[in-house]
mmCIF file of C-alpha atoms and ligand atoms in Angstrom:
data_model
loop_
_atom_site.group_PDB
_atom_site.id
_atom_site.type_symbol
_atom_site.label_atom_id
_atom_site.label_comp_id
_atom_site.label_asym_id
_atom_site.label_seq_id
_atom_site.Cartn_x
_atom_site.Cartn_y
_atom_site.Cartn_z
ATOM 1 C CA MET A 1 -9.738 7.299 -29.677
ATOM 2 C CA SER A 2 -9.760 3.644 -28.173
ATOM 3 C CA PRO A 3 -6.033 2.933 -26.253
ATOM 4 C CA VAL A 4 -3.513 0.565 -27.143
ATOM 5 C CA ILE A 5 -3.584 -2.587 -24.898
ATOM 6 C CA ASP A 6 -0.336 -2.970 -24.208
ATOM 7 C CA TYR A 7 -0.424 -2.975 -20.395
ATOM 8 C CA LEU A 8 -0.761 -6.266 -18.084
ATOM 9 C CA ARG A 9 -0.932 -6.413 -14.572
ATOM 10 C CA ILE A 10 0.953 -9.473 -13.293
ATOM 11 C CA SER A 11 -0.326 -11.372 -10.002
ATOM 12 C CA LEU A 12 2.817 -13.308 -8.577
ATOM 13 C CA ILE A 13 0.451 -14.259 -5.214
ATOM 14 C CA ASP A 14 -2.859 -13.717 -3.576
ATOM 15 C CA ARG A 15 -1.550 -13.893 -0.464
ATOM 16 C CA CYS A 16 -0.703 -10.758 1.757
ATOM 17 C CA ASN A 17 1.552 -10.205 4.734
ATOM 18 C CA PHE A 18 -1.446 -7.498 5.996
ATOM 19 C CA ARG A 19 -4.889 -7.570 6.130
ATOM 20 C CA CYS A 20 -5.616 -3.398 4.793
ATOM 21 C CA GLN A 21 -8.934 -2.948 5.997
ATOM 22 C CA TYR A 22 -9.999 -1.254 2.637
ATOM 23 C CA CYS A 23 -8.738 -4.474 0.818
ATOM 24 C CA MET A 24 -9.990 -6.990 2.287
ATOM 25 C CA PRO A 25 -13.409 -7.895 4.166
ATOM 26 C CA GLU A 26 -12.742 -8.088 8.112
ATOM 27 C CA GLY A 27 -12.904 -11.922 9.836
ATOM 28 C CA GLU A 28 -13.985 -13.419 6.756
ATOM 29 C CA ASP A 29 -11.253 -16.179 5.725
ATOM 30 C CA LEU A 30 -10.342 -15.456 1.832
ATOM 31 C CA GLN A 31 -10.518 -18.116 -0.590
ATOM 32 C CA TYR A 32 -6.628 -18.224 -2.065
ATOM 33 C CA ALA A 33 -5.375 -20.506 -4.593
ATOM 34 C CA LEU A 34 -3.801 -23.552 -4.331
ATOM 35 C CA GLN A 35 -0.161 -23.721 -4.686
ATOM 36 C CA GLN A 36 -0.413 -26.138 -7.202
ATOM 37 C CA ASP A 37 -3.090 -23.828 -9.356
ATOM 38 C CA VAL A 38 -0.505 -21.058 -9.297
ATOM 39 C CA LEU A 39 1.569 -20.418 -12.533
ATOM 40 C CA THR A 40 4.869 -21.567 -12.306
ATOM 41 C CA ASN A 41 7.872 -19.169 -13.235
ATOM 42 C CA ASP A 42 8.295 -21.137 -16.426
ATOM 43 C CA GLU A 43 4.498 -21.103 -17.266
ATOM 44 C CA LEU A 44 4.651 -17.155 -16.981
ATOM 45 C CA MET A 45 7.505 -16.807 -18.892
ATOM 46 C CA THR A 46 5.968 -18.763 -21.615
ATOM 47 C CA LEU A 47 2.859 -17.453 -21.629
ATOM 48 C CA LEU A 48 5.032 -13.565 -21.273
ATOM 49 C CA THR A 49 6.776 -14.657 -24.477
ATOM 50 C CA GLN A 50 4.258 -16.760 -26.496
ATOM 51 C CA VAL A 51 1.405 -15.323 -26.088
ATOM 52 C CA PHE A 52 0.868 -11.543 -24.375
ATOM 53 C CA ILE A 53 4.100 -10.249 -26.276
ATOM 54 C CA PRO A 54 2.746 -11.418 -29.632
ATOM 55 C CA ALA A 55 -0.764 -10.289 -28.888
ATOM 56 C CA GLY A 56 1.267 -6.377 -28.616
ATOM 57 C CA PHE A 57 1.802 -6.658 -25.193
ATOM 58 C CA THR A 58 4.933 -4.706 -23.645
ATOM 59 C CA ARG A 59 4.374 -3.029 -20.536
ATOM 60 C CA PHE A 60 4.379 -5.172 -17.307
ATOM 61 C CA ARG A 61 3.345 -4.578 -13.512
ATOM 62 C CA LEU A 62 3.914 -7.185 -10.739
ATOM 63 C CA THR A 63 1.572 -6.642 -7.945
ATOM 64 C CA GLY A 64 -0.488 -9.109 -5.684
ATOM 65 C CA GLY A 65 -1.275 -9.894 -2.775
ATOM 66 C CA GLU A 66 2.060 -8.942 -1.568
ATOM 67 C CA PRO A 67 4.609 -9.789 -4.488
ATOM 68 C CA LEU A 68 7.202 -9.619 -2.459
ATOM 69 C CA LEU A 69 6.280 -12.882 -0.637
ATOM 70 C CA ARG A 70 6.795 -14.840 -3.855
ATOM 71 C CA PRO A 71 9.616 -17.006 -3.350
ATOM 72 C CA GLY A 72 12.389 -16.649 -6.080
ATOM 73 C CA VAL A 73 10.909 -12.902 -6.781
ATOM 74 C CA VAL A 74 14.159 -11.502 -7.782
ATOM 75 C CA ASP A 75 15.024 -14.278 -10.221
ATOM 76 C CA LEU A 76 11.814 -13.889 -11.993
ATOM 77 C CA VAL A 77 11.778 -10.040 -12.044
ATOM 78 C CA GLY A 78 15.334 -10.251 -13.811
ATOM 79 C CA ALA A 79 13.764 -12.773 -16.162
ATOM 80 C CA ILE A 80 11.280 -10.531 -17.063
ATOM 81 C CA ALA A 81 13.239 -7.553 -17.064
ATOM 82 C CA SER A 82 15.641 -9.226 -19.453
ATOM 83 C CA LEU A 83 12.826 -9.473 -21.906
ATOM 84 C CA PRO A 84 14.228 -7.433 -25.033
ATOM 85 C CA ASP A 85 10.375 -6.615 -25.313
ATOM 86 C CA THR A 86 9.668 -5.683 -22.143
ATOM 87 C CA GLN A 87 9.485 -1.894 -22.644
ATOM 88 C CA ASP A 88 8.215 -0.822 -18.739
ATOM 89 C CA LEU A 89 8.480 -3.167 -15.730
ATOM 90 C CA ALA A 90 7.008 -1.822 -12.597
ATOM 91 C CA LEU A 91 6.018 -3.439 -9.255
ATOM 92 C CA THR A 92 3.415 -2.298 -6.607
ATOM 93 C CA THR A 93 3.904 -3.241 -2.706
ATOM 94 C CA ASN A 94 3.356 -2.776 0.403
ATOM 95 C CA ALA A 95 7.292 -2.744 1.100
ATOM 96 C CA PHE A 96 7.412 -4.585 4.352
ATOM 97 C CA LEU A 97 9.971 -6.385 2.920
ATOM 98 C CA LEU A 98 11.570 -4.040 0.678
ATOM 99 C CA ALA A 99 14.575 -2.730 2.487
ATOM 100 C CA ASP A 100 16.096 -6.177 2.115
ATOM 101 C CA LEU A 101 15.379 -6.705 -1.184
ATOM 102 C CA ALA A 102 15.417 -3.392 -2.955
ATOM 103 C CA GLU A 103 18.808 -3.711 -4.252
ATOM 104 C CA ASP A 104 18.622 -7.151 -5.162
ATOM 105 C CA LEU A 105 15.503 -5.742 -7.590
ATOM 106 C CA TYR A 106 17.572 -2.790 -8.781
ATOM 107 C CA GLN A 107 20.259 -5.128 -9.904
ATOM 108 C CA ALA A 108 17.679 -7.396 -11.382
ATOM 109 C CA GLY A 109 16.660 -4.422 -13.888
ATOM 110 C CA LEU A 110 13.356 -3.438 -11.999
ATOM 111 C CA ARG A 111 13.014 0.607 -12.031
ATOM 112 C CA ARG A 112 9.986 1.469 -10.744
ATOM 113 C CA VAL A 113 8.187 0.663 -7.619
ATOM 114 C CA ASN A 114 4.733 1.794 -6.605
ATOM 115 C CA ILE A 115 4.475 1.697 -2.417
ATOM 116 C CA SER A 116 1.456 1.569 -0.283
ATOM 117 C CA LEU A 117 1.535 4.177 2.554
ATOM 118 C CA ASP A 118 -1.594 4.891 3.814
ATOM 119 C CA SER A 119 -0.747 6.874 7.146
ATOM 120 C CA LEU A 120 2.409 8.525 8.633
ATOM 121 C CA THR A 121 1.309 7.691 11.837
ATOM 122 C CA PRO A 122 2.202 4.611 12.820
ATOM 123 C CA GLU A 123 -0.878 4.071 14.934
ATOM 124 C CA ILE A 124 -3.468 4.741 12.419
ATOM 125 C CA PHE A 125 -1.243 2.929 9.617
ATOM 126 C CA ASP A 126 -1.352 -0.201 11.865
ATOM 127 C CA GLN A 127 -4.730 0.070 12.369
ATOM 128 C CA ILE A 128 -5.687 0.710 8.094
ATOM 129 C CA ILE A 129 -3.359 -2.669 7.838
ATOM 130 C CA GLY A 130 -5.041 -4.821 10.049
ATOM 131 C CA ASN A 131 -1.843 -4.870 12.913
ATOM 132 C CA ARG A 132 -2.047 -5.864 16.264
ATOM 133 C CA GLY A 133 1.451 -6.618 17.175
ATOM 134 C CA ARG A 134 4.118 -4.724 16.708
ATOM 135 C CA SER A 135 3.927 -1.528 14.820
ATOM 136 C CA ARG A 136 5.143 -2.072 11.648
ATOM 137 C CA TRP A 137 4.769 1.507 9.732
ATOM 138 C CA GLN A 138 9.002 2.088 10.411
ATOM 139 C CA GLN A 139 10.040 -1.253 8.638
ATOM 140 C CA VAL A 140 7.708 -0.079 5.688
ATOM 141 C CA TRP A 141 8.995 3.752 5.575
ATOM 142 C CA ASP A 142 12.421 1.814 5.617
ATOM 143 C CA GLY A 143 11.811 -0.034 2.743
ATOM 144 C CA ILE A 144 10.674 3.521 1.458
ATOM 145 C CA LEU A 145 14.018 4.927 2.328
ATOM 146 C CA ALA A 146 15.771 2.117 0.611
ATOM 147 C CA ALA A 147 14.051 2.183 -2.584
ATOM 148 C CA HIS A 148 14.583 5.799 -2.382
ATOM 149 C CA ARG A 149 18.447 5.173 -1.888
ATOM 150 C CA VAL A 150 18.315 2.555 -4.401
ATOM 151 C CA GLY A 151 17.576 4.653 -7.235
ATOM 152 C CA PHE A 152 13.954 3.410 -7.947
ATOM 153 C CA SER A 153 12.649 6.213 -10.288
ATOM 154 C CA PRO A 154 9.736 7.404 -10.396
ATOM 155 C CA LEU A 155 8.919 6.142 -6.540
ATOM 156 C CA LYS A 156 5.250 6.168 -6.352
ATOM 157 C CA LEU A 157 3.328 6.230 -3.118
ATOM 158 C CA ASN A 158 -0.409 5.218 -2.849
ATOM 159 C CA VAL A 159 -2.542 6.316 -0.508
ATOM 160 C CA VAL A 160 -6.365 5.472 -0.169
ATOM 161 C CA VAL A 161 -8.162 7.804 1.446
ATOM 162 C CA ILE A 162 -10.863 6.639 3.842
ATOM 163 C CA PRO A 163 -13.060 9.499 5.837
ATOM 164 C CA GLY A 164 -12.269 8.978 9.442
ATOM 165 C CA LEU A 165 -9.331 6.955 9.514
ATOM 166 C CA ASN A 166 -6.798 9.003 7.291
ATOM 167 C CA ASP A 167 -8.432 12.035 4.963
ATOM 168 C CA HIS A 168 -7.227 14.245 7.691
ATOM 169 C CA GLU A 169 -3.512 13.289 6.910
ATOM 170 C CA VAL A 170 -4.055 14.226 3.443
ATOM 171 C CA LEU A 171 -1.839 17.574 3.305
ATOM 172 C CA ASP A 172 1.232 15.542 5.575
ATOM 173 C CA LEU A 173 1.301 12.872 2.817
ATOM 174 C CA ALA A 174 0.765 15.482 -0.046
ATOM 175 C CA ALA A 175 4.148 17.064 1.703
ATOM 176 C CA LEU A 176 6.170 13.952 1.435
ATOM 177 C CA SER A 177 6.282 15.529 -2.831
ATOM 178 C CA ILE A 178 8.023 18.516 -1.801
ATOM 179 C CA ASP A 179 11.214 17.886 -0.839
ATOM 180 C CA ARG A 180 11.939 14.934 -2.656
ATOM 181 C CA ASP A 181 11.506 13.142 -6.488
ATOM 182 C CA TRP A 182 8.453 11.479 -4.611
ATOM 183 C CA HIS A 183 5.147 11.124 -6.222
ATOM 184 C CA VAL A 184 1.922 10.805 -4.287
ATOM 185 C CA ARG A 185 -1.160 9.310 -5.629
ATOM 186 C CA PHE A 186 -4.469 9.659 -3.603
ATOM 187 C CA ILE A 187 -6.826 6.955 -5.128
ATOM 188 C CA GLU A 188 -10.684 6.766 -4.336
ATOM 189 C CA PHE A 189 -12.011 4.499 -2.248
ATOM 190 C CA MET A 190 -13.741 1.546 -4.369
ATOM 191 C CA PRO A 191 -16.381 -0.638 -3.096
ATOM 192 C CA ILE A 192 -14.395 -3.662 -4.216
ATOM 193 C CA GLY A 193 -12.781 -6.381 -1.315
ATOM 194 C CA ASN A 194 -14.622 -4.607 1.845
ATOM 195 C CA GLY A 195 -18.139 -3.305 0.830
ATOM 196 C CA ASP A 196 -19.200 -3.310 4.650
ATOM 197 C CA LEU A 197 -16.364 -0.627 5.457
ATOM 198 C CA PHE A 198 -17.497 1.528 2.026
ATOM 199 C CA GLN A 199 -20.822 1.477 3.112
ATOM 200 C CA HIS A 200 -19.862 2.809 6.334
ATOM 201 C CA ARG A 201 -16.779 4.954 5.610
ATOM 202 C CA GLY A 202 -17.867 6.312 2.194
ATOM 203 C CA TRP A 203 -15.109 7.761 0.156
ATOM 204 C CA VAL A 204 -13.569 11.029 -0.830
ATOM 205 C CA ALA A 205 -13.848 12.410 -3.727
ATOM 206 C CA SER A 206 -10.423 13.733 -5.408
ATOM 207 C CA GLU A 207 -11.551 17.291 -6.238
ATOM 208 C CA GLU A 208 -12.114 17.735 -2.806
ATOM 209 C CA LEU A 209 -8.562 16.614 -1.888
ATOM 210 C CA ARG A 210 -7.236 18.526 -4.681
ATOM 211 C CA GLN A 211 -9.347 21.767 -3.135
ATOM 212 C CA ARG A 212 -7.281 20.856 0.298
ATOM 213 C CA ILE A 213 -4.273 21.284 -0.917
ATOM 214 C CA ARG A 214 -4.916 24.082 -3.744
ATOM 215 C CA ASP A 215 -5.744 26.345 -0.226
ATOM 216 C CA ARG A 216 -2.678 25.285 1.048
ATOM 217 C CA TRP A 217 0.269 25.228 -1.094
ATOM 218 C CA GLY A 218 -1.379 26.109 -4.702
ATOM 219 C CA LEU A 219 -1.708 23.229 -7.422
ATOM 220 C CA THR A 220 -0.064 23.255 -11.472
ATOM 221 C CA ASP A 221 -0.421 20.792 -13.371
ATOM 222 C CA GLY A 222 2.148 17.915 -13.440
ATOM 223 C CA ALA A 223 3.773 15.431 -15.549
ATOM 224 C CA VAL A 224 5.148 11.908 -14.463
ATOM 225 C CA ARG A 225 6.184 8.400 -16.278
ATOM 226 C CA GLY A 226 3.549 5.467 -15.674
ATOM 227 C CA ASN A 227 1.092 4.001 -17.460
ATOM 228 C CA GLY A 228 -1.844 4.645 -15.178
ATOM 229 C CA PRO A 229 -5.361 6.829 -15.355
ATOM 230 C CA ALA A 230 -4.116 9.522 -12.566
ATOM 231 C CA ASP A 231 -4.239 12.909 -12.767
ATOM 232 C CA ILE A 232 -1.076 14.599 -12.474
ATOM 233 C CA PHE A 233 -0.792 17.894 -10.253
ATOM 234 C CA GLN A 234 2.390 19.437 -8.668
ATOM 235 C CA ILE A 235 2.700 21.804 -5.553
ATOM 236 C CA PRO A 236 4.631 24.894 -6.763
ATOM 237 C CA GLY A 237 8.199 24.247 -6.625
ATOM 238 C CA ALA A 238 8.118 20.658 -5.444
ATOM 239 C CA LYS A 239 10.396 17.803 -6.718
ATOM 240 C CA GLY A 240 7.557 15.326 -6.585
ATOM 241 C CA THR A 241 3.722 15.003 -8.082
ATOM 242 C CA LEU A 242 0.799 14.435 -6.561
ATOM 243 C CA GLY A 243 -1.494 12.011 -8.423
ATOM 244 C CA PHE A 244 -5.448 11.637 -8.038
ATOM 245 C CA ILE A 245 -7.203 7.941 -9.200
ATOM 246 C CA SER A 246 -10.784 8.631 -9.552
ATOM 247 C CA GLN A 247 -12.296 6.114 -10.572
ATOM 248 C CA MET A 248 -15.597 6.656 -8.409
ATOM 249 C CA SER A 249 -16.122 10.540 -9.298
ATOM 250 C CA GLU A 250 -14.501 9.891 -12.837
ATOM 251 C CA CYS A 251 -15.113 7.357 -14.465
ATOM 252 C CA PHE A 252 -11.813 6.344 -16.427
ATOM 253 C CA CYS A 253 -12.719 3.544 -18.235
ATOM 254 C CA ASP A 254 -13.112 4.468 -21.998
ATOM 255 C CA ARG A 255 -9.023 5.387 -21.360
ATOM 256 C CA CYS A 256 -8.440 1.628 -20.037
ATOM 257 C CA ASN A 257 -5.369 0.305 -21.503
ATOM 258 C CA ARG A 258 -5.024 -2.957 -18.749
ATOM 259 C CA MET A 259 -5.695 -6.149 -18.232
ATOM 260 C CA ARG A 260 -4.895 -8.020 -15.603
ATOM 261 C CA LEU A 261 -3.339 -11.982 -14.872
ATOM 262 C CA SER A 262 -4.237 -13.523 -11.588
ATOM 263 C CA ALA A 263 -1.672 -15.807 -9.630
ATOM 264 C CA ASP A 264 -3.525 -18.858 -11.015
ATOM 265 C CA GLY A 265 -3.434 -17.667 -14.430
ATOM 266 C CA TRP A 266 -7.124 -16.202 -15.372
ATOM 267 C CA LEU A 267 -6.805 -13.512 -17.594
ATOM 268 C CA ARG A 268 -9.235 -10.229 -16.576
ATOM 269 C CA PRO A 269 -9.962 -7.595 -19.028
ATOM 270 C CA CYS A 270 -11.840 -5.526 -16.452
ATOM 271 C CA LEU A 271 -11.389 -5.249 -12.955
ATOM 272 C CA LEU A 272 -15.003 -4.314 -12.059
ATOM 273 C CA ASN A 273 -16.724 -7.271 -14.087
ATOM 274 C CA GLU A 274 -15.463 -10.966 -15.824
ATOM 275 C CA THR A 275 -16.879 -10.511 -19.024
ATOM 276 C CA GLY A 276 -14.393 -12.342 -21.284
ATOM 277 C CA GLN A 277 -12.296 -14.165 -18.944
ATOM 278 C CA LEU A 278 -9.680 -16.759 -19.973
ATOM 279 C CA ASP A 279 -8.089 -19.452 -17.952
ATOM 280 C CA LEU A 280 -5.003 -19.492 -19.407
ATOM 281 C CA ARG A 281 -3.439 -21.951 -16.599
ATOM 282 C CA THR A 282 -6.156 -24.788 -17.245
ATOM 283 C CA ALA A 283 -5.617 -24.225 -21.293
ATOM 284 C CA LEU A 284 -1.554 -24.349 -20.899
ATOM 285 C CA ARG A 285 -1.852 -27.557 -18.867
ATOM 286 C CA GLU A 286 -4.121 -29.110 -21.075
ATOM 287 C CA GLY A 287 -1.207 -28.277 -24.060
ATOM 288 C CA VAL A 288 -3.550 -26.476 -25.831
ATOM 289 C CA PRO A 289 -1.504 -24.812 -28.848
ATOM 290 C CA LEU A 290 0.074 -21.788 -27.895
ATOM 291 C CA ALA A 291 -1.191 -20.045 -31.025
ATOM 292 C CA HIS A 292 -4.571 -20.646 -30.371
ATOM 293 C CA LEU A 293 -3.994 -18.933 -26.854
ATOM 294 C CA ARG A 294 -2.337 -15.921 -28.459
ATOM 295 C CA ASP A 295 -5.508 -15.635 -30.578
ATOM 296 C CA GLN A 296 -7.684 -15.873 -28.341
ATOM 297 C CA VAL A 297 -5.966 -12.987 -26.241
ATOM 298 C CA GLN A 298 -5.665 -11.210 -29.214
ATOM 299 C CA ALA A 299 -9.292 -11.429 -29.868
ATOM 300 C CA LEU A 300 -9.765 -10.021 -26.085
ATOM 301 C CA VAL A 301 -7.814 -7.372 -26.732
ATOM 302 C CA ASP A 302 -10.142 -6.438 -29.719
ATOM 303 C CA TYR A 303 -12.902 -6.818 -27.357
ATOM 304 C CA LYS A 304 -11.927 -4.716 -25.011
ATOM 305 C CA PRO A 305 -13.121 -1.634 -26.384
ATOM 306 C CA GLU A 306 -16.708 -2.637 -26.106
ATOM 307 C CA ILE A 307 -16.068 -4.186 -22.640
ATOM 308 C CA ASN A 308 -14.640 -0.779 -21.508
ATOM 309 C CA TYR A 309 -17.611 1.066 -23.170
ATOM 310 C CA LYS A 310 -20.174 -1.373 -21.429
ATOM 311 C CA GLN A 311 -18.129 -0.747 -18.213
ATOM 312 C CA ARG A 312 -18.413 3.010 -18.132
ATOM 313 C CA GLU A 313 -22.152 2.758 -19.136
ATOM 314 C CA SER A 314 -23.105 0.691 -15.854
ATOM 315 C CA GLY A 315 -20.886 2.465 -13.758
ATOM 316 C CA THR A 316 -18.708 1.823 -10.365
ATOM 317 C CA THR A 317 -22.122 1.234 -8.512
ATOM 318 C CA GLY A 318 -22.331 -2.716 -7.259
ATOM 319 C CA ARG A 319 -20.596 -4.241 -4.438
ATOM 320 C CA TYR A 320 -17.648 -6.388 -5.624
ATOM 321 C CA SER A 321 -16.629 -9.515 -3.824
ATOM 322 C CA ARG A 322 -13.446 -10.044 -4.983
ATOM 323 C CA THR A 323 -10.719 -8.487 -3.858
ATOM 324 C CA MET A 324 -7.860 -6.540 -5.379
ATOM 325 C CA SER A 325 -5.549 -8.795 -3.741
ATOM 326 C CA GLN A 326 -7.448 -12.143 -5.126
ATOM 327 C CA ILE A 327 -7.763 -10.235 -8.654
ATOM 328 C CA GLY A 328 -4.004 -8.631 -8.398
ATOM 329 C CA GLY A 329 -4.792 -4.614 -8.174
HETATM 330 N N1 SAM B 401 0.432 -5.528 -1.860
HETATM 331 C C1 SAM B 401 0.769 -4.237 -2.821
HETATM 332 C C2 SAM B 401 -0.056 -3.183 -2.286
HETATM 333 O O1 SAM B 401 -0.389 -2.963 -1.258
HETATM 334 O O2 SAM B 401 0.494 -2.407 -2.652
HETATM 335 C C3 SAM B 401 -0.095 -5.195 -4.026
HETATM 336 C C4 SAM B 401 -1.139 -5.143 -4.354
HETATM 337 S S1 SAM B 401 -2.672 -4.134 -3.751
HETATM 338 C C5 SAM B 401 -4.099 -5.136 -4.055
HETATM 339 C C6 SAM B 401 -2.684 -2.965 -5.111
HETATM 340 C C7 SAM B 401 -3.342 -1.734 -4.593
HETATM 341 O O3 SAM B 401 -4.594 -1.882 -4.613
HETATM 342 C C8 SAM B 401 -2.895 -0.784 -3.865
HETATM 343 O O4 SAM B 401 -2.197 0.413 -3.801
HETATM 344 C C9 SAM B 401 -4.339 -1.221 -2.473
HETATM 345 O O5 SAM B 401 -4.367 0.291 -2.323
HETATM 346 C C10 SAM B 401 -5.334 -0.983 -3.899
HETATM 347 N N2 SAM B 401 -6.419 -1.167 -3.408
HETATM 348 C C11 SAM B 401 -6.780 -2.582 -2.535
HETATM 349 N N3 SAM B 401 -8.639 -2.187 -2.424
HETATM 350 C C12 SAM B 401 -8.593 -1.157 -2.877
HETATM 351 C C13 SAM B 401 -10.186 -0.765 -2.767
HETATM 352 N N4 SAM B 401 -11.062 -0.909 -2.137
HETATM 353 N N5 SAM B 401 -10.363 0.804 -3.283
HETATM 354 C C14 SAM B 401 -8.952 1.008 -4.196
HETATM 355 N N6 SAM B 401 -8.178 0.940 -4.055
HETATM 356 C C15 SAM B 401 -7.684 -0.559 -3.581
HETATM 357 FE FE1 SF4 B 402 -2.221 -6.914 1.067
HETATM 358 FE FE2 SF4 B 402 -1.626 -4.938 -0.845
HETATM 359 FE FE3 SF4 B 402 -4.392 -5.691 -0.187
HETATM 360 FE FE4 SF4 B 402 -2.897 -4.304 1.795
HETATM 361 S S1 SF4 B 402 -3.565 -3.454 -0.276
HETATM 362 S S2 SF4 B 402 -4.067 -6.300 2.180
HETATM 363 S S3 SF4 B 402 -0.829 -4.609 1.306
HETATM 364 S S4 SF4 B 402 -2.913 -6.719 -0.924
#
């Protein structure tokens, strides 16, 4: 059965204060959207209320780049959270700025955050995020603790597993789910953003990670609220869960219920191919009637199962030059 397409990932900004090895190519200058091309708050709210919500979207995730770098992010979160049709609002962040913003974001109506945390070892963490200055690990950890204190729930921690970089920490990272209601999600490394690293390091299949965790503690089926493709398990007796996002080893294109809106207003129905993309910013600024945009988005929603099918057939075999930070990961 085709999934209901009701989930929009909204990139608030394509810039980032980290340069994660798996997300961005080494040494190359990334192309960023010009400031004047980024959707303003008003434009984004118009698209949400007049186009996306009428076309059936009710679940939103704010991402980037690093969404907390967007000026006025708390007000924007408040505006989206207070829309009567918003059934779910979440944010994905690297948490570097979260310690200071967690309380305000919660007060603004945000309840769910996903935080990237690829290592518990500061030196390895800094190596992965491309930081050569003072370690950033502690500030990220403080951001996670602040999110926990404020009450974000479920609080999910995203780990991209890269052979030879952080795969030896999988058990330590999984153990974070035992004593706290934290949900650790292991993501298979995709050849998106940094194809050279992918070719050099390869990726680890979720089942291999599950086996290592099973050997240590055992694993049972679990459940956690969310809109994603993760398969959820639990260490027996743990307060949190373990999720596995296995886009390399177990294609989930046929279950894909999401579209992505880039910071400069391109609507993208699939992460891995450019079929059907719509330039909503230009259309909006040229005065194309909102009803027409709504029809176009609705048509794309109707067409999405076919895009899912085609992507499933072609597989995750290519090298994708646009990074997750540019598309809105
Ligand atoms: N900056 C925020 C963060 O890192 O959480 C939000 C944007 S980031 C692009 C969103 C997600 O994309 C992160 O969880 C990151 O781990 C994931 N990601 C980026 N590049 C990836 C790749 N090549 N393979 C798998 N996941 C990737
Ligand atoms: Fe920035 Fe997130 Fe990409 Fe890391 S994964 S470089 S934090 S956008």
